[in-house]
Short mmCIF file of C-alpha atoms in Angstrom, two decimals:
data_model
loop_
_atom_site.label_atom_id
_atom_site.label_comp_id
_atom_site.label_asym_id
_atom_site.label_seq_id
_atom_site.Cartn_x
_atom_site.Cartn_y
_atom_site.Cartn_z
CA MET A 110 -0.28 0.13 0.12
CA LEU A 111 1.46 3.23 -0.74
CA ARG A 112 1.21 6.10 1.41
CA PRO A 113 1.01 9.19 1.85
CA TRP A 114 0.24 11.55 -0.75
CA LYS A 115 1.66 14.97 -0.21
CA VAL A 116 -1.46 17.67 -1.33
CA SER A 117 -0.31 19.51 -3.93
CA LEU A 118 -3.42 20.98 -5.50
CA GLY A 119 -3.90 24.15 -3.65
CA ASP A 120 -2.04 26.45 -5.87
CA ARG A 121 -4.17 24.84 -8.75
CA ILE A 122 -7.90 25.31 -7.00
CA GLU A 123 -9.49 29.24 -7.39
CA GLN A 124 -12.84 29.69 -5.89
CA SER A 125 -12.90 32.60 -8.55
CA LYS A 126 -12.61 30.73 -11.70
CA SER A 127 -15.68 30.16 -13.95
CA VAL A 128 -14.67 26.09 -13.47
CA PRO A 129 -16.30 24.40 -10.55
CA VAL A 130 -14.42 23.82 -7.87
CA TYR A 131 -14.86 19.70 -7.89
CA MET A 132 -14.24 20.14 -11.64
CA GLN A 133 -11.36 21.89 -10.82
CA ILE A 134 -10.26 18.95 -8.18
CA ILE A 135 -10.97 16.03 -10.79
CA GLN A 136 -9.19 17.78 -13.55
CA ALA A 137 -6.25 18.24 -10.95
CA LEU A 138 -5.74 14.60 -9.91
CA ILE A 139 -5.84 13.46 -13.39
CA ARG A 140 -3.41 15.43 -14.56
CA ASP A 141 -1.17 13.98 -11.36
CA ILE A 142 -2.15 10.90 -12.31
CA GLU A 143 -1.28 11.48 -15.98
CA ARG A 144 2.31 12.76 -14.96
CA GLY A 145 3.08 9.96 -12.50
CA ARG A 146 2.75 11.89 -9.31
CA LEU A 147 -0.06 9.62 -8.17
CA VAL A 148 0.89 6.38 -8.81
CA SER A 149 -1.53 2.86 -8.84
CA GLY A 150 -2.34 1.78 -5.49
CA THR A 151 -1.44 5.58 -3.77
CA PHE A 152 -4.13 6.14 -1.16
CA LEU A 153 -5.62 9.69 -1.30
CA PRO A 154 -6.27 12.13 2.05
CA SER A 155 -9.98 11.44 3.29
CA SER A 156 -12.68 13.83 1.71
CA ARG A 157 -12.62 16.13 4.97
CA GLU A 158 -8.38 16.14 5.08
CA LEU A 159 -8.74 17.37 1.35
CA ALA A 160 -11.16 19.94 1.82
CA ASP A 161 -9.66 21.04 5.21
CA ALA A 162 -6.30 21.47 2.91
CA LEU A 163 -8.09 23.12 0.08
CA ASN A 164 -10.09 25.37 2.12
CA VAL A 165 -13.53 23.79 0.25
CA ASN A 166 -16.58 22.34 1.39
CA ARG A 167 -16.34 18.50 2.11
CA LYS A 168 -19.29 17.72 -0.49
CA THR A 169 -17.07 19.09 -2.77
CA VAL A 170 -14.37 16.69 -2.76
CA VAL A 171 -16.97 13.87 -1.94
CA LEU A 172 -18.15 14.77 -5.44
CA ALA A 173 -15.08 14.70 -7.22
CA TYR A 174 -14.12 11.48 -5.67
CA GLU A 175 -17.52 9.82 -6.58
CA ASP A 176 -16.90 10.98 -10.25
CA LEU A 177 -13.02 9.90 -10.59
CA ILE A 178 -14.37 6.40 -9.16
CA ALA A 179 -17.00 6.40 -11.43
CA GLN A 180 -14.60 7.19 -14.49
CA GLY A 181 -12.18 4.69 -13.30
CA TRP A 182 -9.73 6.86 -12.32
CA LEU A 183 -10.14 5.98 -8.64
CA SER A 184 -11.39 3.11 -6.70
CA SER A 185 -12.68 2.67 -2.80
CA ALA A 186 -11.29 0.63 -0.41
CA GLY A 187 -14.22 0.65 1.90
CA THR A 188 -12.66 1.56 5.24
CA ARG A 189 -9.40 2.18 4.47
CA GLY A 190 -9.84 4.92 2.15
CA THR A 191 -9.57 5.70 -1.67
CA MET A 192 -6.88 4.69 -3.97
CA VAL A 193 -5.72 5.52 -7.53
CA SER A 194 -7.13 2.87 -9.37
CA THR A 195 -4.54 0.13 -10.02
CA SER A 196 -5.93 -0.92 -13.27
CA LEU A 197 -4.47 1.81 -14.61
CA PRO A 198 -1.36 1.73 -17.24
CA GLU A 199 1.79 3.28 -16.47
CA PRO A 200 2.26 6.67 -17.45
CA ALA A 201 4.15 7.39 -20.87
CA ARG A 202 7.86 8.52 -20.09
CA GLY A 203 10.03 10.20 -22.12
CA ALA A 204 13.58 9.24 -23.35
CA ALA A 205 15.24 11.31 -20.32
CA GLY A 206 12.38 9.26 -18.12
CA ARG A 207 10.25 12.09 -17.64
CA VAL A 208 6.35 11.53 -17.89
CA GLN A 209 4.96 12.78 -20.98
CA SER A 210 1.74 14.86 -20.75
CA SER A 211 0.13 16.54 -23.40
CA SER A 212 -1.66 19.15 -21.09
CA ASP A 213 -1.38 21.62 -18.21
CA GLU A 214 -2.72 24.67 -16.66
CA HIS A 215 -2.18 26.78 -19.45
CA GLY A 216 -3.73 24.86 -22.03
CA VAL A 217 -3.53 21.69 -24.45
CA THR A 218 -0.85 20.55 -26.87
CA ALA A 219 -0.94 17.59 -29.92
CA ASP A 220 1.20 14.68 -28.86
CA TYR A 221 0.33 13.52 -32.80
CA HIS A 222 1.05 14.33 -36.04
CA PHE A 223 -1.55 16.59 -37.78
CA ALA A 224 -1.43 19.19 -40.99
CA ALA A 225 -0.67 22.52 -39.80
CA PRO A 226 -2.40 25.64 -40.61
CA PRO A 227 -0.33 28.06 -43.20
CA GLU A 228 1.47 31.02 -41.48
CA ARG A 229 -0.68 33.22 -42.98
CA PRO A 230 -4.71 32.50 -42.71
CA LEU A 231 -6.39 32.70 -45.40
CA ALA A 232 -9.05 35.04 -44.11
CA LEU A 233 -8.29 38.56 -43.08
CA PRO A 234 -7.76 39.01 -39.44
CA GLY A 235 -9.97 40.71 -36.94
CA GLY A 236 -9.80 44.09 -35.32
CA ASN A 237 -11.05 47.42 -35.20
CA GLY A 238 -9.29 49.33 -37.35
CA PRO A 239 -10.03 50.06 -41.19
CA LYS A 240 -10.81 47.32 -43.01
CA LEU A 241 -10.28 46.68 -47.33
CA ASP A 242 -12.02 43.58 -47.96
CA GLU A 243 -11.75 42.07 -51.43
CA GLY A 244 -15.19 42.81 -52.39
CA THR A 245 -17.87 41.79 -49.89
CA PRO A 246 -21.76 43.26 -49.36
CA ASP A 247 -22.55 45.38 -46.88
CA GLY A 248 -24.73 43.59 -44.67
CA ARG A 249 -26.20 46.43 -43.07
CA LEU A 250 -28.43 47.14 -45.98
CA PHE A 251 -30.34 44.17 -45.72
CA PRO A 252 -33.26 44.49 -43.29
CA ALA A 253 -32.97 42.41 -40.04
CA GLU A 254 -36.60 42.31 -39.56
CA LEU A 255 -37.41 40.87 -43.27
CA LEU A 256 -34.94 38.40 -42.90
CA ALA A 257 -36.39 37.52 -39.16
CA ARG A 258 -39.84 37.27 -40.36
CA ALA A 259 -38.54 35.03 -43.32
CA PHE A 260 -36.92 33.03 -40.96
CA ARG A 261 -39.62 32.64 -38.67
CA SER A 262 -42.16 31.74 -41.51
CA ALA A 263 -39.57 28.77 -42.85
CA THR A 264 -39.37 27.47 -39.09
CA GLN A 265 -42.92 27.31 -38.66
CA ARG A 266 -43.73 25.70 -42.27
CA ALA A 267 -40.81 23.23 -41.59
CA SER A 268 -42.32 22.66 -38.79
CA ARG A 269 -46.07 22.15 -39.78
CA ASP A 270 -44.75 19.70 -42.66
CA ASN A 271 -42.33 17.56 -40.44
CA ARG A 272 -39.09 18.71 -42.42
CA LEU A 273 -37.20 19.23 -39.41
CA GLN A 274 -35.09 15.99 -39.46
CA TYR A 275 -32.38 14.51 -41.58
CA ARG A 276 -32.83 15.56 -45.78
CA ASP A 277 -30.94 14.98 -48.83
CA PRO A 278 -27.47 16.09 -48.89
CA ARG A 279 -28.30 17.84 -52.22
CA GLY A 280 -29.94 20.34 -49.91
CA SER A 281 -33.61 21.83 -49.77
CA GLU A 282 -35.45 21.16 -52.77
CA GLY A 283 -37.52 24.30 -52.84
CA LEU A 284 -33.98 26.38 -52.58
CA ARG A 285 -32.42 24.08 -55.35
CA GLU A 286 -35.83 24.88 -57.41
CA SER A 287 -35.51 28.66 -57.04
CA ILE A 288 -31.52 28.34 -57.93
CA ALA A 289 -32.48 26.55 -61.04
CA VAL A 290 -34.72 28.61 -62.43
CA MET A 291 -32.80 31.91 -61.65
CA LEU A 292 -29.92 29.93 -63.75
CA LYS A 293 -31.80 29.14 -66.41
CA THR A 294 -33.86 32.28 -67.18
CA GLN A 295 -30.99 34.94 -66.00
CA ARG A 296 -28.19 33.28 -67.25
CA GLY A 297 -28.62 30.62 -69.83
CA LEU A 298 -27.99 27.62 -68.15
CA PRO A 299 -29.79 24.70 -69.22
CA VAL A 300 -30.76 22.81 -65.57
CA THR A 301 -32.91 21.66 -63.20
CA ALA A 302 -33.25 21.10 -59.30
CA ARG A 303 -31.33 17.67 -60.19
CA ASN A 304 -28.30 19.39 -61.40
CA ILE A 305 -28.07 21.60 -58.41
CA CYS A 306 -26.41 20.70 -54.95
CA ILE A 307 -26.33 23.58 -52.15
CA THR A 308 -22.81 24.10 -50.34
CA ARG A 309 -22.17 26.19 -47.64
CA GLY A 310 -21.15 29.32 -49.55
CA SER A 311 -18.58 29.25 -52.68
CA GLN A 312 -15.78 28.59 -51.11
CA ASN A 313 -17.24 25.00 -49.81
CA GLY A 314 -18.47 24.62 -53.59
CA ILE A 315 -15.16 24.72 -54.71
CA PHE A 316 -13.88 22.30 -52.39
CA MET A 317 -16.40 19.74 -52.98
CA ALA A 318 -15.57 20.23 -56.95
CA ALA A 319 -12.18 19.75 -55.89
CA GLN A 320 -12.88 16.81 -53.69
CA VAL A 321 -14.96 14.83 -56.78
CA LEU A 322 -12.24 15.92 -59.32
CA ILE A 323 -8.66 15.78 -58.06
CA SER A 324 -6.51 12.80 -56.73
CA PRO A 325 -3.05 12.94 -55.64
CA GLY A 326 -0.79 14.78 -58.19
CA ASP A 327 -3.56 15.38 -60.76
CA ALA A 328 -2.48 19.11 -62.30
CA VAL A 329 -5.07 21.75 -61.85
CA ILE A 330 -4.15 25.32 -64.09
CA VAL A 331 -5.00 28.62 -62.12
CA GLU A 332 -4.12 32.34 -63.47
CA ALA A 333 -1.06 33.47 -61.90
CA LEU A 334 -3.12 36.22 -60.24
CA THR A 335 -6.03 34.16 -58.49
CA TYR A 336 -8.32 33.75 -55.73
CA GLU A 337 -6.01 32.12 -53.02
CA PRO A 338 -8.69 30.00 -51.26
CA ALA A 339 -9.62 28.16 -54.25
CA VAL A 340 -5.75 27.24 -54.91
CA ALA A 341 -5.66 25.83 -51.21
CA ALA A 342 -8.43 23.77 -51.96
CA PHE A 343 -7.22 22.14 -54.75
CA ALA A 344 -3.87 22.00 -52.95
CA ALA A 345 -5.45 20.41 -49.82
CA CYS A 346 -6.79 17.94 -52.05
CA GLY A 347 -3.24 16.51 -53.72
CA ALA A 348 -3.18 18.54 -56.85
CA LYS A 349 -0.23 19.66 -58.32
CA ILE A 350 -0.85 23.45 -59.36
CA VAL A 351 0.03 24.92 -62.68
CA SER A 352 0.15 28.60 -62.82
CA VAL A 353 -0.39 30.62 -66.07
CA GLY A 354 -0.26 34.02 -67.18
CA LEU A 355 -3.28 36.34 -67.99
CA ASP A 356 -3.52 39.82 -69.80
CA GLY A 357 -5.95 42.38 -70.28
CA GLU A 358 -8.37 39.97 -72.14
CA GLY A 359 -8.09 37.27 -69.25
CA MET A 360 -6.61 33.63 -68.90
CA ASP A 361 -3.61 32.85 -71.54
CA ILE A 362 -4.93 30.13 -73.30
CA ASP A 363 -1.99 29.33 -75.31
CA ALA A 364 0.05 28.93 -71.95
CA VAL A 365 -3.31 26.59 -71.10
CA GLU A 366 -2.64 24.75 -74.24
CA GLN A 367 1.20 24.34 -73.71
CA ALA A 368 0.49 23.03 -70.08
CA CYS A 369 -2.03 20.03 -71.17
CA ARG A 370 0.86 18.59 -73.29
CA ARG A 371 3.12 18.68 -70.20
CA HIS A 372 0.79 17.61 -67.25
CA ALA A 373 -2.21 15.67 -66.84
CA VAL A 374 -4.50 18.56 -66.08
CA ARG A 375 -7.70 17.35 -64.17
CA ALA A 376 -9.37 21.09 -63.98
CA VAL A 377 -9.12 24.39 -64.86
CA PHE A 378 -9.98 26.96 -62.24
CA VAL A 379 -11.33 30.42 -63.43
CA THR A 380 -13.32 33.24 -62.55
CA PRO A 381 -14.28 34.57 -66.46
CA HIS A 382 -17.13 37.17 -65.46
CA HIS A 383 -14.97 39.24 -63.11
CA GLN A 384 -11.42 37.60 -63.26
CA PHE A 385 -10.15 37.57 -59.50
CA PRO A 386 -8.16 39.91 -58.67
CA THR A 387 -8.07 41.86 -61.69
CA THR A 388 -11.67 42.39 -62.50
CA VAL A 389 -11.39 41.77 -66.07
CA ALA A 390 -13.68 39.41 -68.08
CA LEU A 391 -12.11 36.69 -70.10
CA ARG A 392 -13.36 37.45 -73.86
CA PRO A 393 -15.58 35.23 -75.72
CA GLU A 394 -12.64 33.95 -78.24
CA ARG A 395 -10.59 32.67 -75.13
CA ARG A 396 -13.64 31.50 -73.58
CA LEU A 397 -14.40 29.02 -76.86
CA ARG A 398 -11.06 28.22 -76.90
CA LEU A 399 -10.90 26.88 -73.38
CA ILE A 400 -14.06 24.62 -73.90
CA GLU A 401 -12.26 23.15 -77.26
CA LEU A 402 -8.87 22.43 -74.84
CA ALA A 403 -11.32 21.30 -72.16
CA ARG A 404 -12.51 18.44 -75.17
CA GLN A 405 -9.90 17.98 -76.52
CA PHE A 406 -7.48 16.77 -73.19
CA GLY A 407 -10.55 15.71 -70.96
CA PHE A 408 -10.41 18.19 -68.12
CA ALA A 409 -12.99 19.90 -66.06
CA ILE A 410 -13.67 23.67 -66.30
CA VAL A 411 -14.44 25.15 -62.59
CA GLU A 412 -16.13 28.45 -63.36
CA ASP A 413 -16.42 30.44 -60.04
CA ASP A 414 -19.13 33.35 -60.87
CA TYR A 415 -18.68 34.48 -57.41
CA ASP A 416 -20.31 38.15 -58.22
CA HIS A 417 -22.69 37.70 -61.63
CA GLU A 418 -25.45 40.00 -60.22
CA PHE A 419 -23.40 43.23 -60.21
CA HIS A 420 -22.60 44.53 -63.36
CA PHE A 421 -22.45 48.12 -63.89
CA GLU A 422 -21.36 48.70 -67.74
CA SER A 423 -23.22 46.90 -70.71
CA GLN A 424 -24.34 43.63 -71.06
CA PRO A 425 -22.78 40.97 -68.65
CA LEU A 426 -21.66 37.93 -70.69
CA LEU A 427 -23.37 34.39 -69.91
CA PRO A 428 -21.64 31.97 -68.03
CA MET A 429 -19.22 29.20 -70.21
CA ALA A 430 -21.75 26.79 -68.11
CA GLY A 431 -24.44 28.08 -70.56
CA TYR A 432 -23.24 26.94 -73.50
CA ALA A 433 -20.72 23.97 -72.27
CA PRO A 434 -22.63 22.47 -69.43
CA SER A 435 -21.01 18.92 -69.69
CA ARG A 436 -17.71 20.44 -69.44
CA VAL A 437 -17.99 22.84 -66.67
CA ILE A 438 -18.65 22.84 -63.16
CA TYR A 439 -20.44 26.19 -62.04
CA VAL A 440 -19.78 27.39 -58.71
CA GLY A 441 -22.05 30.43 -56.92
CA SER A 442 -23.28 32.18 -54.27
CA LEU A 443 -26.20 34.23 -52.91
CA SER A 444 -23.68 35.60 -50.22
CA LYS A 445 -23.23 38.72 -52.31
CA LEU A 446 -26.87 39.12 -52.88
CA LEU A 447 -28.07 38.06 -49.33
CA LEU A 448 -25.41 38.27 -46.60
CA PRO A 449 -22.35 35.95 -46.48
CA ALA A 450 -23.06 35.08 -43.04
CA LEU A 451 -26.00 32.73 -44.31
CA ARG A 452 -23.57 30.67 -46.18
CA ILE A 453 -25.62 29.72 -49.15
CA GLY A 454 -23.78 28.63 -51.98
CA TYR A 455 -24.55 26.55 -54.88
CA ILE A 456 -22.69 23.85 -57.79
CA ALA A 457 -24.18 23.40 -61.18
CA ALA A 458 -23.11 20.61 -62.82
CA PRO A 459 -24.38 17.26 -64.85
CA GLU A 460 -26.24 15.24 -62.80
CA GLU A 461 -23.97 12.43 -62.23
CA VAL A 462 -21.56 15.14 -60.99
CA ILE A 463 -24.45 16.20 -58.41
CA ASP A 464 -24.44 12.91 -57.28
CA ALA A 465 -20.78 12.64 -56.61
CA VAL A 466 -20.75 16.09 -54.39
CA ALA A 467 -24.06 15.09 -52.33
CA HIS A 468 -21.86 11.66 -51.57
CA ARG A 469 -19.24 13.96 -50.22
CA VAL A 470 -21.48 16.15 -48.52
CA SER A 471 -22.90 13.52 -46.40
CA LEU A 472 -19.41 12.58 -45.43
CA ILE A 473 -18.47 15.56 -43.65
CA ASP A 474 -21.87 17.07 -43.24
CA GLY A 475 -24.71 15.11 -43.30
CA MET A 476 -26.89 17.78 -44.82
CA GLY A 477 -27.37 21.31 -45.36
CA ASN A 478 -29.21 23.95 -42.80
CA THR A 479 -32.81 23.56 -44.00
CA LEU A 480 -33.81 26.39 -41.97
CA THR A 481 -31.35 28.62 -43.59
CA GLU A 482 -32.06 27.01 -46.71
CA ASP A 483 -36.27 27.33 -46.55
CA THR A 484 -35.19 30.99 -45.63
CA ALA A 485 -33.47 31.77 -48.69
CA THR A 486 -36.31 30.37 -50.46
CA GLU A 487 -39.08 32.41 -48.52
CA LEU A 488 -36.75 35.68 -49.47
CA ILE A 489 -36.63 34.49 -53.18
CA THR A 490 -40.16 33.27 -53.98
CA SER A 491 -41.72 36.18 -52.23
CA GLY A 492 -40.30 38.98 -54.23
CA GLU A 493 -38.10 40.41 -51.62
CA LEU A 494 -34.70 39.16 -52.72
CA ARG A 495 -35.20 40.55 -56.20
CA ARG A 496 -36.65 44.15 -54.85
CA HIS A 497 -33.30 44.06 -52.30
CA ALA A 498 -31.38 42.93 -55.73
CA ARG A 499 -32.77 46.37 -57.20
CA LYS A 500 -31.94 48.70 -54.43
CA VAL A 501 -28.27 47.64 -53.49
CA ARG A 502 -27.40 47.66 -57.15
CA GLN A 503 -28.02 51.42 -57.39
CA VAL A 504 -26.22 52.02 -53.83
CA TYR A 505 -22.91 49.91 -55.21
CA ALA A 506 -23.13 51.79 -58.18
CA LYS A 507 -23.02 55.23 -56.67
CA ARG A 508 -20.24 53.80 -54.22
CA ARG A 509 -18.15 52.87 -57.25
CA GLU A 510 -17.81 56.11 -58.59
CA THR A 511 -17.52 57.73 -55.15
CA PHE A 512 -14.89 55.16 -54.20
CA ALA A 513 -12.85 55.92 -57.78
CA VAL A 514 -13.08 60.14 -56.55
CA ALA A 515 -11.32 58.94 -53.31
CA LEU A 516 -8.89 56.69 -54.87
CA ASP A 517 -7.94 59.81 -57.29
CA HIS A 518 -7.67 62.04 -54.11
CA SER A 519 -6.00 59.89 -51.76
CA LEU A 520 -3.71 57.60 -53.79
CA GLY A 521 -4.08 59.23 -57.80
CA ASP A 522 -0.34 59.61 -57.80
CA LEU A 523 0.43 56.16 -56.69
CA VAL A 524 -1.77 53.62 -57.99
CA ASP A 525 -3.02 53.01 -61.69
CA TYR A 526 -6.32 51.09 -62.05
CA ALA A 527 -9.13 50.61 -64.23
CA MET A 528 -12.71 51.18 -63.37
CA PRO A 529 -14.26 48.12 -62.90
CA ASP A 530 -17.22 47.31 -65.47
CA GLY A 531 -18.73 44.78 -62.58
CA GLY A 532 -18.16 43.37 -59.32
CA LEU A 533 -17.28 45.09 -56.15
CA ALA A 534 -13.89 46.09 -55.71
CA PHE A 535 -10.85 47.56 -57.71
CA TRP A 536 -7.39 46.08 -58.34
CA LEU A 537 -4.58 48.60 -57.88
CA ARG A 538 -1.53 48.45 -59.45
CA PHE A 539 1.32 50.61 -57.99
CA ARG A 540 3.64 52.42 -59.83
CA ASN A 541 6.53 52.32 -57.35
CA PRO A 542 6.67 49.02 -55.94
CA ALA A 543 8.28 50.35 -52.76
CA ASP A 544 5.25 52.25 -52.17
CA LEU A 545 3.14 48.79 -52.18
CA ASP A 546 6.28 47.74 -49.79
CA ARG A 547 5.50 50.25 -47.39
CA VAL A 548 1.94 49.86 -47.49
CA GLU A 549 2.10 45.59 -46.50
CA LYS A 550 4.84 46.61 -44.10
CA ARG A 551 3.29 49.67 -42.23
CA GLY A 552 -0.41 49.22 -42.98
CA PRO A 553 -0.97 46.71 -40.05
CA GLU A 554 1.18 49.13 -37.80
CA HIS A 555 -2.01 51.75 -38.75
CA GLY A 556 -4.47 49.25 -37.93
CA LEU A 557 -5.49 48.18 -41.43
CA ARG A 558 -6.81 45.13 -42.63
CA PHE A 559 -6.09 43.72 -46.33
CA ALA A 560 -5.28 41.04 -48.38
CA PRO A 561 -1.69 41.24 -49.07
CA SER A 562 -0.32 41.23 -52.78
CA ALA A 563 1.23 37.88 -51.95
CA SER A 564 -2.23 36.60 -51.40
CA PHE A 565 -3.25 36.82 -55.14
CA MET A 566 -0.11 35.37 -56.56
CA THR A 567 0.70 31.60 -58.13
CA SER A 568 3.86 32.88 -59.91
CA PRO A 569 6.71 34.43 -58.47
CA ASP A 570 6.89 36.70 -61.64
CA ALA A 571 3.06 37.89 -61.52
CA GLU A 572 1.86 41.40 -61.19
CA ARG A 573 1.84 42.65 -57.25
CA GLY A 574 -0.90 44.55 -56.50
CA LEU A 575 -3.69 45.21 -54.17
CA ARG A 576 -7.80 44.35 -54.48
CA VAL A 577 -9.99 46.49 -52.76
CA GLY A 578 -13.70 46.63 -52.35
CA PHE A 579 -15.69 49.36 -51.95
CA ALA A 580 -19.48 47.81 -51.64
CA SER A 581 -18.89 47.63 -47.69
CA LEU A 582 -17.76 50.87 -47.42
CA THR A 583 -19.87 53.95 -46.85
CA GLU A 584 -18.31 57.05 -48.64
CA HIS A 585 -16.55 58.52 -45.35
CA GLU A 586 -15.66 54.87 -44.16
CA ALA A 587 -13.97 54.45 -47.67
CA GLN A 588 -12.22 57.87 -47.58
CA SER A 589 -11.14 57.16 -44.04
CA ALA A 590 -9.66 53.65 -45.08
CA LEU A 591 -7.88 55.38 -48.30
CA GLY A 592 -6.28 57.74 -46.46
CA VAL A 593 -5.06 55.13 -43.85
CA LEU A 594 -3.74 53.37 -46.79
CA ALA A 595 -1.69 56.23 -48.80
CA SER A 596 -0.28 57.71 -45.29
CA ALA A 597 1.38 54.02 -45.10
CA ALA A 598 2.51 54.21 -48.76
CA ARG A 599 4.03 57.76 -48.44
CA PRO A 600 7.50 57.58 -47.21
CA LEU A 601 7.68 59.16 -43.67
CA ASP A 602 8.81 62.49 -44.44
CA GLN A 603 5.95 63.09 -47.10
CA SER A 604 3.13 61.17 -45.02
#
């Protein structure tokens, strides 16, 4: 029989913590057992003795002991007291004989291999300073009460129809039908609800497309400047990323053909409507050549049409999926029209591809969010989404103009840009690379949050620049953020 154990929990038990005292005692005893300070067969103080030592109520210690006995950490020896269970394995020891532990009072560390995240996160950091996003809508423009009413109506209808159970991983049938009608009548896609799978935003849609297309080692072609999260999604599936150039008319199709002759290309990722990040449109003749190459080399085109709804000059080009539906996986989102927080995206593709995507959804998610999807359906069928779209297009068109004026005033002598025909962002090219270097170094020091130029680049010789959104900012907010950007860009003796 091992006796006695010296009480050493006092410095780890705090009455002021949000964690109940009995749970703190449990955690402290388990840590001592894991570390080998309490070995099998060691008798613990009586509940009264430990309560006096810790200056807590005896019932608190009794509760902790009973919980640990029930879990198997401790065992009751009748009148002899309570001891560490003799059935526990010996604690693991390192090479130097020290007991290894993955946790302490300050947190938990992993004792196994895992894929660590990159040093620079994909999302913009949080904070209270000015934010220049990459082209998000202004969520303040959507009436909260309208959303609440639609959510309440959708909830009541789903409960009445017994639709609050597990369901089709393709998503709400009503929303799929509504999106199919929208794509068919407004964008020329020959689709029905069977060709639609609802996803948790467009990024989830891109990842699902990558999942069904890519095996480790397959090549995926992207532009030298493109959407970093999409590249990361393909790479996470084991893709070999092949970068090709682009110019004022979009992707270099000659470079695509050359890459196809060198690599086993499984997919080409494009944002043809408003190229991300440069905002240029892929010209019709290049679109047709890309489709012909897809037929020749047998790859899929993943078309990310992330902000089709917002085009301010002339008539927007129809999606490539409209005239090559068998070669294109079309990814879209309602985030720009509704709210990013609702996380509603979709994939439009041949039915057998949708079946494969739905299987992947069932593996990682089971199903989407019935209530959120039904809420979106309510907003679409009631006409509220169409009315909101008309309103925000006018707002964003005006903000686009005032943002250009603010750009000229704050950065006119430092950057070049082309007024975007559509989308919710500008692409800024700095005339002097040193100015951009200063922005990226000093901007965060000023509290400014933005995506760095490297985040858009898949080739080291790609053009550097910044993509800055205008839609989410009022005129005053835009002037303030651009003022900070200009201050960070100029040499200290000029700022």
